[in-house]
Structure formats: structure tokens, C-alpha cells
Amino acid sequence: DWLQDNTQRERLAWMTEALGGKRVYRKFSIMSDHPDKYPALTDPLIFSQIKSLEESLNEYELYWIPTNDIEQVQHQLKEGDIVGVIGNTKGILIIHTGLVSYGADKKPHYLHASSHHKRVVFTPGTVAEYMKAQKKRKGIVVARPLAP
């Protein structure tokens, strides 16, 4: 929801649709479906606020770029673009987030905090190659920071 919030505050622009993204529907419910994983949700007021937030997110039109389409559009990504990785986890859209950073090869790479490597990683391959490396990575959403 921070992407949507910062878009409304005019700090970011959603770029996914402009890059040829396809409409996707995802019902947001990860937190309210699993309150035992979030200690703060034992408070009924906080639980109802989270449930309300998830329901409001369900009203937005969302677009995504499937993994197999990324190679054709990645040349349009700009340095610093925010890339959210879409997985197939029920109740949530974005499972990981990173930034676009161009390498010496003049191609867009993915700069992200890797839980596997336990550090920030500049992927050796392009964004498209990173996405194709694991089947759980279904596609991406892209947001671009706006100048203040």
C-alpha cells in the first residue's frame, strides 16, 4: 500500500500500464487472513483498520507485466525505478521490491536486499533474467519516483 500511498502524494508515478502492463486482479487479505502472524492484530481496532485498508486496496485497478514480457519492455526502465515482484501468494500482490540500476553493460539490473545472500545485491543478469530464474516470480509492477 506504500506504493499507492506515495502515488496519491505525487511522489511516485505508476508506470506498469504505460509499459504495456496487463490488468490483474488480486484480492488483498494476507494480514486479516493470518492475524496470528501479526501480534498487533490482536487489538480489534487495529485488526479492523487493517481489514479496511485491505478492502480499499481491492478497489484499485492494478496492472502487471508478466515475466515472459519483461525482456521486451525492460529497455524502457529508468535508473531508480521501483520494481515490485509479483508472486502467487494468496492475498498479496508484491512479494519483493528492489530498484533498477544500469550496469556497465548499459542494461537494467535489479538492486535489492537479498534474504538469501543477507545483503544488498546487484544482480549479474538483467531484470528479465532475474525474474526468469525462479518460477515463483510471476511478473512485475513498476513505479517511478517523481522530482520534488
mmCIF file of C-alpha atoms in Angstrom:
data_model
loop_
_atom_site.group_PDB
_atom_site.id
_atom_site.type_symbol
_atom_site.label_atom_id
_atom_site.label_comp_id
_atom_site.label_asym_id
_atom_site.label_seq_id
_atom_site.Cartn_x
_atom_site.Cartn_y
_atom_site.Cartn_z
ATOM 1 C CA ASP A 1 0.000 0.000 0.000
ATOM 2 C CA TRP A 2 3.019 2.336 0.320
ATOM 3 C CA LEU A 3 3.289 2.463 -3.478
ATOM 4 C CA GLN A 4 -0.340 3.537 -3.772
ATOM 5 C CA ASP A 5 0.009 5.982 -0.879
ATOM 6 C CA ASN A 6 3.082 7.631 -2.418
ATOM 7 C CA THR A 7 1.368 7.774 -5.809
ATOM 8 C CA GLN A 8 -1.523 9.674 -4.212
ATOM 9 C CA ARG A 9 1.002 12.009 -2.570
ATOM 10 C CA GLU A 10 2.523 12.587 -6.044
ATOM 11 C CA ARG A 11 5.901 11.173 -5.029
ATOM 12 C CA LEU A 12 5.656 8.229 -7.442
ATOM 13 C CA ALA A 13 4.044 7.505 -10.782
ATOM 14 C CA TRP A 14 2.735 4.048 -11.646
ATOM 15 C CA MET A 15 4.455 3.052 -14.880
ATOM 16 C CA THR A 16 3.220 -0.507 -15.327
ATOM 17 C CA GLU A 17 0.249 0.259 -17.567
ATOM 18 C CA ALA A 18 2.287 2.696 -19.698
ATOM 19 C CA LEU A 19 4.903 -0.037 -20.185
ATOM 20 C CA GLY A 20 2.254 -2.308 -21.681
ATOM 21 C CA GLY A 21 1.116 -3.970 -18.472
ATOM 22 C CA LYS A 22 -1.966 -6.133 -18.354
ATOM 23 C CA ARG A 23 -4.863 -5.773 -15.930
ATOM 24 C CA VAL A 24 -4.605 -8.079 -12.913
ATOM 25 C CA TYR A 25 -6.992 -8.709 -10.059
ATOM 26 C CA ARG A 26 -5.650 -9.692 -6.687
ATOM 27 C CA LYS A 27 -7.742 -9.753 -3.530
ATOM 28 C CA PHE A 28 -5.695 -8.286 -0.697
ATOM 29 C CA SER A 29 -6.240 -10.183 2.538
ATOM 30 C CA ILE A 30 -2.872 -11.527 3.697
ATOM 31 C CA MET A 31 -2.873 -9.821 7.092
ATOM 32 C CA SER A 32 -6.532 -10.265 8.003
ATOM 33 C CA ASP A 33 -6.403 -13.895 6.839
ATOM 34 C CA HIS A 34 -3.376 -14.571 9.086
ATOM 35 C CA PRO A 35 -3.731 -12.333 12.165
ATOM 36 C CA ASP A 36 -1.712 -14.824 14.241
ATOM 37 C CA LYS A 37 1.402 -13.778 12.283
ATOM 38 C CA TYR A 38 0.957 -10.098 13.237
ATOM 39 C CA PRO A 39 0.925 -9.521 17.024
ATOM 40 C CA ALA A 40 -0.582 -6.042 16.679
ATOM 41 C CA LEU A 41 -3.707 -7.569 15.120
ATOM 42 C CA THR A 42 -4.761 -8.997 18.479
ATOM 43 C CA ASP A 43 -6.126 -5.483 19.071
ATOM 44 C CA PRO A 44 -9.628 -5.463 17.483
ATOM 45 C CA LEU A 45 -9.313 -1.810 16.462
ATOM 46 C CA ILE A 46 -6.041 -2.380 14.601
ATOM 47 C CA PHE A 47 -7.435 -5.538 13.011
ATOM 48 C CA SER A 48 -10.477 -3.634 11.708
ATOM 49 C CA GLN A 49 -8.223 -0.842 10.380
ATOM 50 C CA ILE A 50 -6.053 -3.361 8.507
ATOM 51 C CA LYS A 51 -9.128 -5.155 7.156
ATOM 52 C CA SER A 52 -10.499 -1.796 5.960
ATOM 53 C CA LEU A 53 -7.164 -0.938 4.313
ATOM 54 C CA GLU A 54 -7.078 -4.286 2.510
ATOM 55 C CA GLU A 55 -10.650 -3.750 1.289
ATOM 56 C CA SER A 56 -9.759 -0.280 -0.033
ATOM 57 C CA LEU A 57 -6.760 -1.718 -1.894
ATOM 58 C CA ASN A 58 -9.107 -4.204 -3.587
ATOM 59 C CA GLU A 59 -10.844 -1.280 -5.302
ATOM 60 C CA TYR A 60 -7.788 -0.110 -7.281
ATOM 61 C CA GLU A 61 -7.180 -1.131 -10.870
ATOM 62 C CA LEU A 62 -3.835 -2.889 -10.952
ATOM 63 C CA TYR A 63 -1.582 -3.745 -13.862
ATOM 64 C CA TRP A 64 1.357 -6.102 -14.122
ATOM 65 C CA ILE A 65 3.964 -7.145 -16.648
ATOM 66 C CA PRO A 66 4.195 -10.952 -16.825
ATOM 67 C CA THR A 67 7.713 -12.370 -16.547
ATOM 68 C CA ASN A 68 7.740 -13.532 -20.174
ATOM 69 C CA ASP A 69 7.020 -9.954 -21.359
ATOM 70 C CA ILE A 70 9.698 -8.151 -19.319
ATOM 71 C CA GLU A 71 12.509 -8.605 -21.824
ATOM 72 C CA GLN A 72 10.556 -6.648 -24.465
ATOM 73 C CA VAL A 73 9.960 -3.648 -22.167
ATOM 74 C CA GLN A 74 12.977 -3.558 -19.849
ATOM 75 C CA HIS A 75 14.807 -1.072 -22.109
ATOM 76 C CA GLN A 76 12.138 1.462 -21.044
ATOM 77 C CA LEU A 77 13.006 1.110 -17.364
ATOM 78 C CA LYS A 78 14.904 4.037 -15.897
ATOM 79 C CA GLU A 79 17.611 4.197 -13.245
ATOM 80 C CA GLY A 80 15.904 4.245 -9.844
ATOM 81 C CA ASP A 81 12.567 2.803 -10.971
ATOM 82 C CA ILE A 82 10.962 0.755 -8.218
ATOM 83 C CA VAL A 83 10.202 -2.816 -9.269
ATOM 84 C CA GLY A 84 7.794 -4.928 -7.245
ATOM 85 C CA VAL A 85 7.961 -8.664 -7.855
ATOM 86 C CA ILE A 86 4.592 -10.376 -8.119
ATOM 87 C CA GLY A 87 4.324 -13.879 -6.754
ATOM 88 C CA ASN A 88 1.489 -16.345 -6.440
ATOM 89 C CA THR A 89 0.967 -15.980 -2.681
ATOM 90 C CA LYS A 90 -2.750 -15.665 -1.976
ATOM 91 C CA GLY A 91 -3.833 -12.326 -0.512
ATOM 92 C CA ILE A 92 -0.823 -10.238 -1.513
ATOM 93 C CA LEU A 93 0.468 -8.802 -4.777
ATOM 94 C CA ILE A 94 4.111 -7.847 -4.232
ATOM 95 C CA ILE A 95 6.444 -10.364 -2.597
ATOM 96 C CA HIS A 96 9.738 -8.482 -3.051
ATOM 97 C CA THR A 97 10.879 -4.991 -4.010
ATOM 98 C CA GLY A 98 14.031 -3.528 -5.496
ATOM 99 C CA LEU A 99 15.358 -0.819 -7.776
ATOM 100 C CA VAL A 100 16.503 -0.657 -11.378
ATOM 101 C CA SER A 101 20.190 0.115 -11.745
ATOM 102 C CA TYR A 102 22.052 0.156 -15.036
ATOM 103 C CA GLY A 103 25.310 -1.743 -15.155
ATOM 104 C CA ALA A 104 28.490 -1.195 -17.138
ATOM 105 C CA ASP A 105 26.807 -3.291 -19.850
ATOM 106 C CA LYS A 106 24.178 -0.494 -20.207
ATOM 107 C CA LYS A 107 21.401 -2.953 -19.305
ATOM 108 C CA PRO A 108 18.867 -2.707 -16.456
ATOM 109 C CA HIS A 109 19.761 -4.850 -13.457
ATOM 110 C CA TYR A 110 17.890 -5.429 -10.190
ATOM 111 C CA LEU A 111 19.310 -3.919 -6.988
ATOM 112 C CA HIS A 112 17.662 -5.460 -3.946
ATOM 113 C CA ALA A 113 18.099 -6.658 -0.389
ATOM 114 C CA SER A 114 18.520 -10.399 -0.728
ATOM 115 C CA SER A 115 17.321 -12.572 2.150
ATOM 116 C CA HIS A 116 19.297 -15.456 0.628
ATOM 117 C CA HIS A 117 22.596 -13.528 0.488
ATOM 118 C CA LYS A 118 21.768 -11.417 3.574
ATOM 119 C CA ARG A 119 22.988 -8.247 1.878
ATOM 120 C CA VAL A 120 22.143 -5.835 -0.928
ATOM 121 C CA VAL A 121 22.728 -7.479 -4.292
ATOM 122 C CA PHE A 122 23.241 -6.064 -7.781
ATOM 123 C CA THR A 123 22.042 -8.940 -9.944
ATOM 124 C CA PRO A 124 24.562 -10.141 -12.531
ATOM 125 C CA GLY A 125 21.785 -10.552 -15.121
ATOM 126 C CA THR A 126 19.113 -8.157 -16.286
ATOM 127 C CA VAL A 127 15.757 -7.609 -14.609
ATOM 128 C CA ALA A 128 14.212 -10.074 -17.087
ATOM 129 C CA GLU A 129 16.866 -12.690 -16.332
ATOM 130 C CA TYR A 130 16.400 -12.245 -12.586
ATOM 131 C CA MET A 131 12.659 -12.758 -12.933
ATOM 132 C CA LYS A 132 13.001 -15.888 -15.078
ATOM 133 C CA ALA A 133 15.372 -17.535 -12.585
ATOM 134 C CA GLN A 134 12.538 -18.641 -10.268
ATOM 135 C CA LYS A 135 9.066 -19.834 -11.216
ATOM 136 C CA LYS A 136 7.503 -18.161 -8.174
ATOM 137 C CA ARG A 137 8.293 -14.771 -9.779
ATOM 138 C CA LYS A 138 5.197 -14.260 -11.925
ATOM 139 C CA GLY A 139 5.746 -10.679 -13.080
ATOM 140 C CA ILE A 140 6.433 -7.107 -12.004
ATOM 141 C CA VAL A 141 4.863 -3.756 -11.254
ATOM 142 C CA VAL A 142 6.871 -0.589 -11.856
ATOM 143 C CA ALA A 143 6.725 2.806 -10.164
ATOM 144 C CA ARG A 144 8.891 5.807 -10.948
ATOM 145 C CA PRO A 145 9.966 8.366 -8.334
ATOM 146 C CA LEU A 146 8.913 11.911 -9.209
ATOM 147 C CA ALA A 147 11.018 15.006 -8.727
ATOM 148 C CA PRO A 148 10.017 17.065 -5.659
#
